[in-house]
Coordinates of C-alpha atoms in Angstrom, one line a residue:
M52 CA 82.8 -30.5 0.3
R53 CA 81.8 -33.9 1.7
A54 CA 78.7 -34.0 -0.6
G55 CA 80.9 -33.2 -3.6
G56 CA 83.3 -36.0 -2.6
R57 CA 80.5 -38.5 -2.3
W58 CA 79.2 -37.5 -5.7
L59 CA 82.6 -37.9 -7.4
A60 CA 83.0 -41.3 -5.9
P61 CA 81.8 -44.3 -7.9
P62 CA 79.0 -46.5 -6.5
E63 CA 81.4 -48.5 -4.4
L64 CA 82.7 -47.0 -1.1
W65 CA 86.0 -45.1 -1.3
S66 CA 88.4 -44.9 1.6
R67 CA 90.5 -41.9 2.5
R68 CA 93.5 -43.6 1.0
R69 CA 91.6 -44.1 -2.3
L70 CA 90.5 -40.4 -2.3
A71 CA 94.1 -39.3 -1.7
G72 CA 95.3 -41.6 -4.6
E73 CA 92.7 -40.1 -7.0
A74 CA 93.8 -36.5 -6.0
T75 CA 97.4 -37.5 -6.6
V76 CA 96.6 -38.9 -10.1
A77 CA 94.7 -35.7 -11.0
L78 CA 97.7 -33.6 -9.9
L79 CA 100.1 -35.7 -11.9
L80 CA 98.0 -35.5 -15.0
A81 CA 97.9 -31.7 -14.6
L82 CA 101.6 -31.5 -14.1
L83 CA 102.2 -33.6 -17.2
A84 CA 99.9 -31.3 -19.2
V85 CA 102.0 -28.3 -18.0
G86 CA 105.2 -30.1 -18.9
L87 CA 104.0 -31.0 -22.4
G88 CA 102.8 -27.5 -22.9
Q89 CA 106.1 -25.9 -22.0
A90 CA 108.0 -28.4 -24.2
L91 CA 105.8 -27.5 -27.2
G92 CA 105.8 -23.8 -26.4
A93 CA 102.0 -23.6 -25.7
S94 CA 101.6 -23.9 -21.9
V95 CA 98.0 -23.0 -20.8
P96 CA 97.2 -23.0 -17.1
A97 CA 93.5 -23.3 -17.7
E98 CA 94.2 -26.5 -19.6
A99 CA 95.9 -28.0 -16.6
V100 CA 92.9 -27.1 -14.3
A101 CA 90.5 -28.6 -16.8
I102 CA 92.5 -31.8 -16.9
A103 CA 92.6 -32.1 -13.1
G104 CA 88.8 -31.6 -13.0
L105 CA 88.1 -34.2 -15.7
S106 CA 90.4 -36.7 -14.0
L107 CA 88.4 -36.5 -10.8
M108 CA 85.2 -37.1 -12.7
R109 CA 86.4 -39.9 -14.9
R110 CA 85.1 -42.6 -12.5
R111 CA 81.7 -41.0 -11.9
L112 CA 81.1 -40.0 -15.5
P113 CA 83.3 -42.2 -17.6
A114 CA 81.5 -41.8 -21.0
T115 CA 81.2 -38.0 -20.6
V116 CA 84.8 -37.5 -19.6
L117 CA 85.9 -39.7 -22.5
A118 CA 83.9 -37.7 -25.0
V119 CA 85.0 -34.3 -23.7
T120 CA 88.6 -35.4 -23.6
A121 CA 88.4 -36.7 -27.1
A122 CA 87.0 -33.4 -28.3
L123 CA 89.7 -31.3 -26.5
T124 CA 92.7 -33.5 -27.4
P125 CA 93.1 -32.2 -31.0
V126 CA 93.3 -28.6 -29.7
G127 CA 95.4 -29.3 -26.6
N128 CA 98.5 -31.4 -26.5
G129 CA 98.3 -31.8 -22.8
F130 CA 95.2 -33.9 -22.9
L131 CA 97.2 -37.0 -24.2
P132 CA 97.8 -38.5 -20.7
L133 CA 94.2 -37.8 -19.7
M134 CA 93.0 -39.5 -22.8
M135 CA 94.7 -42.7 -21.8
A136 CA 93.3 -42.6 -18.3
A137 CA 89.8 -41.8 -19.6
G138 CA 90.0 -44.7 -22.0
W139 CA 91.0 -47.0 -19.2
S140 CA 88.2 -45.9 -16.9
A141 CA 85.6 -46.0 -19.7
G142 CA 86.5 -49.5 -20.7
R143 CA 86.3 -50.7 -17.1
R144 CA 83.2 -48.8 -15.8
I145 CA 80.8 -48.6 -18.7
T146 CA 78.4 -51.5 -18.3
G147 CA 77.3 -53.4 -21.3
A148 CA 79.3 -54.0 -24.5
G149 CA 76.8 -52.0 -26.6
R150 CA 77.1 -48.9 -24.4
A151 CA 80.9 -49.2 -24.4
V152 CA 81.0 -49.4 -28.2
A153 CA 78.6 -46.4 -28.5
A154 CA 80.7 -44.3 -26.0
F155 CA 84.0 -45.0 -27.8
A156 CA 82.4 -44.5 -31.2
G157 CA 81.0 -41.1 -30.1
A158 CA 84.3 -40.1 -28.7
Y159 CA 86.1 -41.1 -31.9
A160 CA 83.6 -39.1 -34.0
L161 CA 84.1 -36.0 -31.8
C162 CA 87.9 -36.4 -32.0
V163 CA 87.9 -36.6 -35.9
T164 CA 85.4 -33.8 -36.2
V165 CA 87.3 -31.4 -34.1
S166 CA 90.6 -32.3 -35.8
L167 CA 89.0 -31.6 -39.3
V168 CA 87.5 -28.3 -38.1
D169 CA 90.7 -27.2 -36.5
T170 CA 92.9 -27.8 -39.5
W171 CA 90.5 -28.0 -42.5
S172 CA 92.0 -28.6 -45.9
P173 CA 90.3 -30.7 -48.6
S174 CA 93.6 -32.1 -49.8
T175 CA 94.7 -33.3 -46.4
A176 CA 91.4 -34.4 -44.9
L177 CA 91.9 -38.1 -45.6
T178 CA 95.4 -38.2 -44.2
L179 CA 94.2 -36.3 -41.1
V180 CA 91.4 -38.8 -40.5
L181 CA 93.8 -41.7 -40.8
L182 CA 96.3 -40.2 -38.4
T183 CA 93.5 -39.3 -35.9
T184 CA 92.2 -42.8 -36.1
L185 CA 95.6 -44.2 -35.3
Y186 CA 96.0 -41.8 -32.5
F187 CA 92.6 -42.7 -31.0
L188 CA 93.2 -46.4 -31.3
A189 CA 96.6 -46.1 -29.5
V190 CA 95.7 -43.8 -26.7
A191 CA 92.0 -44.6 -26.0
V192 CA 90.8 -47.9 -27.6
V193 CA 93.8 -50.1 -26.5
P194 CA 93.7 -48.9 -22.8
G195 CA 89.9 -49.4 -22.9
L196 CA 90.1 -53.0 -24.2
A197 CA 92.9 -53.9 -21.7
S198 CA 90.9 -52.4 -18.8
R199 CA 87.7 -54.2 -19.9
Y200 CA 89.4 -57.6 -20.2
W201 CA 91.1 -57.2 -16.8
T202 CA 87.8 -56.1 -15.2
Q203 CA 85.8 -59.0 -16.7
R204 CA 88.5 -61.4 -15.7
R205 CA 88.5 -60.2 -12.1
T206 CA 84.7 -60.2 -12.0
L207 CA 84.7 -63.8 -13.2
L208 CA 87.1 -64.8 -10.5
H209 CA 85.0 -63.1 -7.9
T210 CA 81.9 -64.9 -9.1
L211 CA 83.6 -68.2 -9.0
Q212 CA 84.9 -67.5 -5.5
E213 CA 81.5 -66.6 -4.3
R214 CA 80.0 -69.7 -5.9
N215 CA 82.6 -71.9 -4.3
S216 CA 82.1 -70.3 -0.9
Q217 CA 78.3 -70.9 -1.3
L218 CA 79.0 -74.6 -2.2
L219 CA 81.2 -75.0 0.8
R220 CA 78.5 -73.6 3.1
E221 CA 75.9 -75.8 1.5
R222 CA 78.2 -78.8 1.8
A223 CA 78.7 -78.1 5.5
M224 CA 75.0 -77.8 6.0
V225 CA 74.3 -81.1 4.3
A226 CA 77.0 -82.9 6.2
G227 CA 75.8 -81.4 9.4
Q228 CA 72.2 -82.6 8.7
A229 CA 73.4 -86.0 7.8
R230 CA 75.4 -86.3 11.0
L231 CA 72.5 -85.1 13.0
R232 CA 70.2 -87.7 11.5
E233 CA 72.7 -90.5 12.1
R234 CA 73.3 -89.4 15.7
Q235 CA 69.5 -89.3 16.3
R236 CA 69.2 -92.8 14.9
I237 CA 72.0 -94.1 17.1
A238 CA 70.6 -92.4 20.1
Q239 CA 67.1 -93.9 19.5
D240 CA 68.6 -97.4 19.1
M241 CA 70.6 -97.1 22.3
H242 CA 67.6 -95.7 24.2
D243 CA 65.3 -98.4 23.0
S244 CA 67.6 -101.4 23.5
L245 CA 70.1 -100.6 26.3
G246 CA 67.7 -98.4 28.2
H247 CA 65.1 -101.2 28.3
R248 CA 67.6 -103.8 29.5
L249 CA 69.1 -101.6 32.2
A250 CA 65.7 -100.7 33.5
L251 CA 64.9 -104.4 33.8
I252 CA 68.2 -105.0 35.7
S253 CA 67.4 -102.1 38.0
V254 CA 63.9 -103.3 38.8
H255 CA 65.0 -106.9 39.4
T256 CA 68.0 -106.0 41.6
G257 CA 65.8 -103.6 43.6
A258 CA 63.3 -106.4 44.2
L259 CA 66.1 -108.8 45.3
E260 CA 67.6 -106.2 47.6
V261 CA 64.5 -106.3 49.8
D262 CA 64.2 -110.1 49.7
R263 CA 64.3 -111.4 53.3
E264 CA 65.8 -114.7 52.3
L265 CA 69.1 -113.1 51.2
T266 CA 72.0 -112.9 53.6
P267 CA 73.5 -109.5 54.4
R268 CA 76.5 -110.2 52.0
Q269 CA 74.1 -111.0 49.2
R270 CA 72.1 -107.9 49.8
E271 CA 75.3 -105.9 49.7
V272 CA 76.3 -107.4 46.3
V273 CA 72.8 -106.9 44.9
G274 CA 72.9 -103.2 46.1
V275 CA 76.2 -102.8 44.2
L276 CA 74.6 -104.2 41.1
R277 CA 71.5 -102.0 41.4
E278 CA 73.7 -98.9 41.9
A279 CA 75.8 -99.9 38.9
S280 CA 72.7 -100.3 36.7
V281 CA 71.3 -96.9 37.9
T282 CA 74.7 -95.2 37.2
A283 CA 74.8 -96.9 33.8
M284 CA 71.3 -95.6 33.0
H285 CA 72.3 -92.1 34.0
E286 CA 75.4 -92.2 31.8
L287 CA 73.3 -93.6 28.9
R288 CA 70.9 -90.8 29.3
E289 CA 73.7 -88.3 29.0
V290 CA 75.2 -90.0 26.0
V291 CA 71.9 -90.2 24.3
G292 CA 71.3 -86.5 24.9
I293 CA 74.6 -85.6 23.4
L294 CA 74.1 -87.7 20.4
R295 CA 70.5 -86.4 19.8
D296 CA 70.9 -82.7 20.5
G297 CA 74.7 -82.1 20.9
V298 CA 74.0 -80.7 24.4
E299 CA 73.6 -82.1 27.9
A300 CA 72.2 -80.7 31.1
P301 CA 74.5 -78.3 32.9
A302 CA 76.2 -79.8 36.0
P303 CA 77.0 -76.9 38.4
A304 CA 78.5 -79.3 40.9
S305 CA 80.5 -82.5 40.8
V306 CA 77.6 -84.5 42.1
D307 CA 74.0 -84.4 40.9
E308 CA 70.8 -84.6 43.0
S309 CA 70.9 -88.4 43.0
G310 CA 74.5 -88.6 44.3
R311 CA 76.0 -89.8 41.0
A312 CA 79.1 -88.1 39.7
A313 CA 78.7 -85.5 36.9
R314 CA 80.2 -86.4 33.6
G315 CA 82.3 -83.3 32.3
T316 CA 84.9 -80.9 33.6
A317 CA 82.7 -80.5 36.7
G318 CA 83.2 -84.2 37.4
I319 CA 87.0 -84.3 37.2
A320 CA 87.3 -83.3 40.8
A321 CA 85.2 -86.3 41.8
L322 CA 87.5 -88.6 39.7
V323 CA 90.5 -87.2 41.5
D324 CA 88.8 -87.6 44.9
A325 CA 88.0 -91.2 44.1
A326 CA 91.6 -91.9 43.1
R327 CA 92.8 -90.4 46.3
A328 CA 90.3 -92.5 48.3
A329 CA 91.8 -95.6 46.6
G330 CA 95.3 -94.7 48.0
N331 CA 96.8 -92.9 45.0
A332 CA 98.7 -89.6 45.3
V333 CA 96.9 -87.3 42.9
E334 CA 97.3 -83.5 42.6
L335 CA 94.7 -81.4 40.8
K336 CA 95.7 -78.0 39.3
Y337 CA 93.7 -75.2 37.7
S338 CA 95.0 -72.2 35.7
G339 CA 93.3 -69.5 33.6
E340 CA 89.8 -68.1 33.7
A341 CA 87.2 -70.9 33.6
R342 CA 85.1 -70.9 30.4
P343 CA 82.3 -73.2 29.3
L344 CA 83.0 -75.9 26.7
A345 CA 80.6 -77.4 24.2
A346 CA 78.8 -80.5 25.5
A347 CA 80.8 -83.0 23.4
A348 CA 84.2 -81.3 24.2
D349 CA 83.3 -81.2 27.9
H350 CA 82.5 -84.9 27.9
A351 CA 85.7 -85.6 26.0
A352 CA 87.8 -83.8 28.7
Y353 CA 86.2 -86.0 31.4
R354 CA 86.9 -89.1 29.4
I355 CA 90.5 -88.1 28.8
V356 CA 91.1 -87.7 32.6
Q357 CA 89.3 -90.9 33.4
E358 CA 91.3 -93.0 30.8
A359 CA 94.6 -91.5 31.9
L360 CA 94.0 -92.2 35.5
T361 CA 92.9 -95.7 34.7
N362 CA 96.2 -96.3 32.7
A363 CA 98.2 -94.8 35.6
Y364 CA 96.5 -97.3 38.0
K365 CA 97.3 -100.2 35.7
H366 CA 100.8 -99.4 34.6
A367 CA 102.3 -97.4 37.4
P368 CA 100.5 -98.2 40.7
G369 CA 101.6 -96.0 43.6
A370 CA 103.3 -93.4 41.3
P371 CA 102.3 -89.8 41.9
I372 CA 99.8 -88.3 39.4
T373 CA 99.3 -84.7 38.4
V374 CA 96.1 -83.5 36.7
D375 CA 96.5 -80.0 35.2
L376 CA 93.5 -78.2 33.7
R377 CA 94.4 -75.0 31.8
Y378 CA 92.0 -72.5 30.3
E379 CA 94.0 -71.0 27.5
P380 CA 92.7 -68.0 25.4
D381 CA 92.0 -70.2 22.4
S382 CA 91.5 -73.7 23.8
F383 CA 91.1 -75.9 26.9
V384 CA 94.2 -78.0 27.8
V385 CA 94.0 -81.1 30.0
E386 CA 97.3 -82.8 31.0
I387 CA 97.8 -85.9 33.1
V388 CA 101.3 -86.9 34.0
N389 CA 102.2 -89.9 36.2
G390 CA 105.6 -90.8 37.5
A391 CA 107.5 -94.0 37.0
A392 CA 106.3 -97.2 38.6
S393 CA 107.8 -97.8 42.0
E394 CA 108.1 -101.6 41.4
V395 CA 108.3 -103.9 38.4
I396 CA 104.8 -105.2 37.5
G397 CA 103.9 -108.1 35.4
H398 CA 101.8 -108.3 32.3
V399 CA 98.7 -106.0 32.5
V400 CA 95.5 -107.0 30.7
S401 CA 94.5 -104.2 28.4
G402 CA 92.2 -103.9 25.4
G403 CA 94.5 -101.5 23.7
Q404 CA 91.6 -99.3 22.6
G405 CA 91.6 -96.7 25.3
L406 CA 94.1 -94.2 23.8
T407 CA 92.8 -94.9 20.3
G408 CA 89.3 -94.0 21.5
L409 CA 90.6 -90.8 23.1
H410 CA 92.2 -89.7 19.8
E411 CA 89.0 -90.4 17.9
R412 CA 86.9 -88.6 20.5
A413 CA 89.1 -85.5 20.5
R414 CA 89.1 -85.5 16.7
L415 CA 85.4 -85.6 16.4
V416 CA 85.0 -82.4 18.6
G417 CA 87.8 -80.6 16.7
G418 CA 90.7 -81.2 19.2
M419 CA 93.7 -83.5 19.5
V420 CA 95.3 -85.8 22.0
H421 CA 99.0 -86.6 22.6
A422 CA 100.2 -89.5 24.6
G423 CA 103.8 -90.7 25.3
P424 CA 106.6 -91.2 27.8
V425 CA 108.3 -88.3 29.5
P426 CA 112.0 -87.9 30.2
G427 CA 113.1 -89.6 33.5
G428 CA 110.3 -92.1 33.4
G429 CA 106.6 -91.8 33.5
F430 CA 103.8 -91.2 31.1
R431 CA 102.0 -88.1 29.8
V432 CA 98.5 -87.7 28.3
A433 CA 97.6 -84.2 27.0
G434 CA 94.4 -83.1 25.2
V435 CA 93.7 -79.8 23.5
L436 CA 90.0 -79.1 23.0
P437 CA 88.2 -76.1 21.5
Y438 CA 85.7 -74.0 23.3
G439 CA 83.3 -74.0 20.3
I440 CA 82.0 -76.6 17.9
G441 CA 84.4 -78.9 16.1
E442 CA 83.7 -77.4 12.7
A443 CA 85.1 -74.1 13.8
S444 CA 88.1 -75.5 15.4
P445 CA 91.6 -74.5 14.2
F446 CA 93.1 -77.9 15.3
V447 CA 91.4 -80.1 12.6
D448 CA 92.4 -79.7 9.0
P449 CA 89.5 -81.1 7.0
V450 CA 89.8 -81.9 3.3
D451 CA 88.7 -79.0 1.1
D452 CA 87.4 -80.1 -2.3
F453 CA 87.7 -76.6 -3.5
R454 CA 91.5 -76.3 -3.0
R455 CA 91.2 -74.5 0.4
Q456 CA 89.5 -71.4 -0.9
P457 CA 88.4 -69.2 2.0
A458 CA 84.6 -68.9 2.4
K459 CA 84.6 -65.1 2.5
T460 CA 82.4 -62.6 0.9
L461 CA 84.2 -60.4 -1.6
Y462 CA 82.8 -56.9 -1.4
G463 CA 80.2 -55.0 0.5
D464 CA 79.9 -52.7 3.4
G465 CA 81.0 -54.3 6.6
V466 CA 82.1 -57.6 5.2
S467 CA 85.5 -59.1 4.8
V468 CA 87.2 -59.3 1.4
M469 CA 89.4 -61.9 -0.1
D470 CA 92.8 -62.2 1.4
R471 CA 94.5 -63.2 -1.9
T472 CA 95.4 -61.3 -5.0
V473 CA 93.8 -61.9 -8.4
S474 CA 96.9 -63.6 -9.7
E475 CA 97.1 -65.9 -6.7
R476 CA 93.4 -66.9 -7.2
E477 CA 94.0 -67.6 -10.9
W478 CA 96.8 -70.0 -9.9
A479 CA 94.8 -71.6 -7.1
M480 CA 91.6 -72.0 -9.2
G481 CA 93.5 -73.2 -12.3
G482 CA 93.2 -76.8 -11.2
R483 CA 95.7 -79.6 -11.3
D484 CA 96.0 -79.6 -15.1
G485 CA 98.7 -77.2 -16.2
N486 CA 96.9 -76.4 -19.5
S487 CA 93.8 -75.2 -17.6
R488 CA 95.9 -72.9 -15.5
F489 CA 97.2 -71.0 -18.5
S490 CA 93.9 -71.1 -20.5
G491 CA 92.6 -67.8 -19.1
V492 CA 96.0 -66.1 -19.4
A493 CA 96.5 -67.4 -22.9
M494 CA 93.0 -66.1 -23.9
G495 CA 93.9 -62.7 -22.6
C496 CA 97.3 -62.7 -24.3
G497 CA 95.6 -63.7 -27.6
I498 CA 93.2 -60.8 -27.4
A499 CA 96.0 -58.4 -26.6
L500 CA 98.1 -59.8 -29.4
G501 CA 95.3 -59.4 -31.9
V502 CA 94.8 -55.8 -30.8
V503 CA 98.5 -55.1 -31.1
M504 CA 98.6 -56.7 -34.6
L505 CA 95.7 -54.6 -35.8
L506 CA 97.3 -51.5 -34.4
G507 CA 100.6 -52.4 -36.0
I508 CA 98.9 -52.8 -39.4
A509 CA 97.2 -49.5 -39.0
V510 CA 100.5 -47.8 -38.1
L511 CA 102.2 -49.3 -41.1
V512 CA 99.4 -48.1 -43.4
G513 CA 99.6 -44.7 -41.8
V514 CA 103.3 -44.5 -42.2
F515 CA 103.0 -45.5 -45.8
F516 CA 100.5 -42.7 -46.5
L517 CA 102.5 -40.2 -44.5
V518 CA 105.7 -41.0 -46.4
G519 CA 103.8 -40.6 -49.6
S520 CA 102.4 -37.3 -48.6
L521 CA 105.8 -35.9 -47.7
D522 CA 106.8 -36.0 -51.4
K523 CA 104.0 -33.5 -52.0
G524 CA 105.5 -30.9 -49.6
M525 CA 109.3 -31.4 -49.6
I526 CA 112.1 -30.4 -52.1
E527 CA 115.9 -30.6 -52.2
P528 CA 117.9 -27.4 -51.6
S529 CA 119.3 -27.9 -55.1
E530 CA 115.8 -27.6 -56.6
Y531 CA 115.3 -24.4 -54.8
Q532 CA 118.6 -23.0 -56.1
A533 CA 117.7 -24.0 -59.7
I534 CA 114.5 -21.9 -59.8
K535 CA 115.0 -18.3 -60.9
V536 CA 112.9 -15.3 -60.0
G537 CA 110.8 -14.0 -63.0
T538 CA 110.1 -17.5 -64.3
A539 CA 106.5 -18.1 -65.3
E540 CA 104.3 -19.4 -62.5
K541 CA 103.1 -22.4 -64.6
T542 CA 106.6 -23.5 -65.3
V543 CA 107.6 -23.2 -61.6
R544 CA 104.6 -25.0 -60.3
D545 CA 105.2 -27.8 -62.8
Q546 CA 108.7 -28.3 -61.4
L547 CA 107.5 -28.1 -57.7
P548 CA 105.2 -30.4 -55.7
S549 CA 101.7 -29.2 -54.9
G550 CA 102.2 -28.8 -51.2
D551 CA 98.8 -30.4 -50.5
T552 CA 99.9 -32.4 -47.5
I553 CA 99.3 -32.4 -43.7
A554 CA 103.1 -32.1 -43.2
T555 CA 103.0 -28.5 -44.4
E556 CA 100.1 -27.4 -42.2
G557 CA 100.9 -24.5 -40.0
L558 CA 103.9 -23.2 -42.1
D559 CA 102.0 -20.3 -43.8
G560 CA 102.3 -16.9 -42.3
K561 CA 105.3 -17.6 -40.1
G562 CA 108.1 -16.2 -42.2
P563 CA 109.0 -12.7 -43.6
T564 CA 106.2 -10.5 -44.9
E565 CA 104.8 -11.7 -48.2
P566 CA 104.7 -9.3 -51.2
A567 CA 101.5 -7.5 -51.5
G568 CA 98.9 -9.2 -53.7
S569 CA 101.0 -12.3 -54.2
R570 CA 100.1 -16.0 -53.7
C571 CA 102.8 -18.0 -51.9
L572 CA 103.7 -21.7 -51.9
V573 CA 105.6 -23.0 -48.8
L574 CA 107.5 -26.2 -49.0
M575 CA 109.7 -28.1 -46.5
S576 CA 113.4 -28.6 -47.0
S577 CA 114.9 -32.1 -47.1
E578 CA 117.7 -30.9 -44.8
I579 CA 117.4 -30.8 -41.0
G580 CA 117.2 -27.5 -39.2
E581 CA 119.7 -26.1 -36.7
S582 CA 117.6 -27.2 -33.7
L583 CA 114.7 -29.7 -33.1
D584 CA 112.3 -26.8 -32.6
T585 CA 112.8 -25.2 -36.1
E586 CA 111.9 -26.4 -39.6
P587 CA 113.8 -25.1 -42.7
V588 CA 111.3 -24.1 -45.5
F589 CA 111.3 -22.6 -48.9
R590 CA 108.7 -20.0 -50.0
F591 CA 107.8 -19.1 -53.5
C592 CA 105.5 -16.1 -54.1
F593 CA 103.7 -15.5 -57.5
K594 CA 102.1 -12.4 -58.9
D595 CA 100.8 -11.6 -62.3
G596 CA 101.7 -15.1 -63.5
K597 CA 105.3 -14.9 -62.6
L598 CA 107.6 -15.8 -59.7
V599 CA 108.3 -12.5 -58.0
E600 CA 110.1 -13.8 -54.8
K601 CA 111.7 -16.8 -53.3
K602 CA 112.8 -17.1 -49.7
S603 CA 114.6 -19.7 -47.5
Y604 CA 114.2 -19.4 -43.8
E605 CA 113.4 -21.5 -40.7
V606 CA 110.1 -21.5 -38.8
R607 CA 109.2 -22.7 -35.3
R608 CA 106.6 -25.4 -35.2

C-alpha cells in the first residue's frame, strides 16, 4: 500500500493532507459520474470506479490519463468532469511545450476517432467532428492552457525569489568582507601608531620611576603614569583584537593576570566595586541564566555601564545607583538607574558625545540604547544587546534593496518555504511603478481573453452549423398531417427533409415495430415533448415504392 502511494505521488513529496485531498477529489469525480449517469439514465458503476482510478493517476501519468479519458469520454457521459481535471493536470505537469502540444493533439485525435466510430454516418461526420472539437476545446484545452500559464507564472516568481535571495546573501557577504578589511586596516593603524607611542611612554616612565634623584611624591606620580600607559596598552590590544577578528580573549574573572580590570560583562563587577570605593552607593543585580555574548556586544555592555556610572558621578553625585543585568531569552538587557541629585550642582563640563557613542556602539552590534529621565527624578540608561552577531539581530532594521523579501529557499526536503502567497509576491515584486505591477496580470488576462474569443468564435460557428443541420431532420406537425399513406415514395421524400443530421442520431429502432421489409425515415417534431426526457418524432415507412405507414410517437433519448 505504501509503495503504491509513493508511485502515485508526483516527484515532489506529498503530505498526508495532500493524499487525503487527492482521495477526496477522486471520490467527488466518481460521485459526479454516478449522478450524471442517473440523470441520463445510463448509470454504470464500473465507470465510476474507472474515473476514481484515473483521477488518482492523473498527476503521475498526466499524458496517459488525458489520452485515456479523451478516448472514453464519447462513450461515457460521466467522464466530463474527469476530462477537465485531466486537462488541468496535463497542462501543468507535462514538461516542454512540444510534449504538451503532442499530448493534447493525440488526445484530441482519440476523442474524434472514438466519436466517429461510435456514431458513424457519412452525412453527419463533419458536424460530429466540429462538435467534438468544440467539446474538447472547452473541457480540455482551456483548462490546460489556464493551468500551464498559472504554473509558469508561479515558477517565474519562485525563480525571481530564489535569485533575489541569492543576491541578498551575496550582498551580505561582500559587505561583511568590506567591513572586515576596513576593520583590519584601522586595527593595523592603531597598533602601529598608538601602540608604539604607548610603549615609549611605558618605557620612559618605568625608567623614571627608579631614578634615585626623584622625590617619593614624584615617584608616585610617575608610577601612576606608568600604570595608566600599561592599562591603555592593554585596552588598545583588546580593541585591536575586536577590530581585527571580531573576538577577544575570554575573561573568566573580573581581573586578569596582571591585575588590570577585564573589559566586558566580567568587568562590570569591578566597575561597581570601584564606584563603591569612591564613596557611591551602587547596587548590582543579576537575573536570568548567564549566557555568553559576542565579543563586540560584550564590550558594548561594559561601555554602557561605564558611561552611565560616569554620568551619574557628574550629574547626580551622592545619589544611589542601581545596575541591573538581565539575561532574557532573546537578548541581554543592561539597565542603570540613578536617583535625583541630593544637592544642586553647577555647570558640569561634558563633551556631549558619551550617550551618542553608546547609541552608535549598540547599533553596530545589532542592539539599541535608551536614555532619559525617570518619574520622580533621576536618570535611566538601558541597553538591549543580542547574544549573536549584529546581522542576525531582530533589533536593527536594515534597508532591503529587494523590498524586504525573505531570503528563504522555496522547496525541497527539509527546507523552509515562502511565507507569502503567489498573489502577495506578485504585488511585492511589482515595483513602485503601478504599470509594472499589472503587466504580468494583464498578459495573463490577454491570453485568457484570446482563448475565450477563439472558443466563442468556434461556438458560434458550431451553433450555425447545428441550426442549419436541424432543418434536415425536423418538420412541422402540419406537414406530417398533410402526407397520406399510399403516396409514392419519391413524392413523399421530395416533400420531407433528408434526415441526414446528427440531431436524429439514436432515434431509429425506439418506436413501434416497423412493417416487415420496409425502410423508415424518422424525423423530429418542431413541438416540445411532454417532458424533458422525451422527444416527439414522426416516422414514415416505405415499401414497394409507396408510403405504407406513418407514425407519431415520443422516444426517450
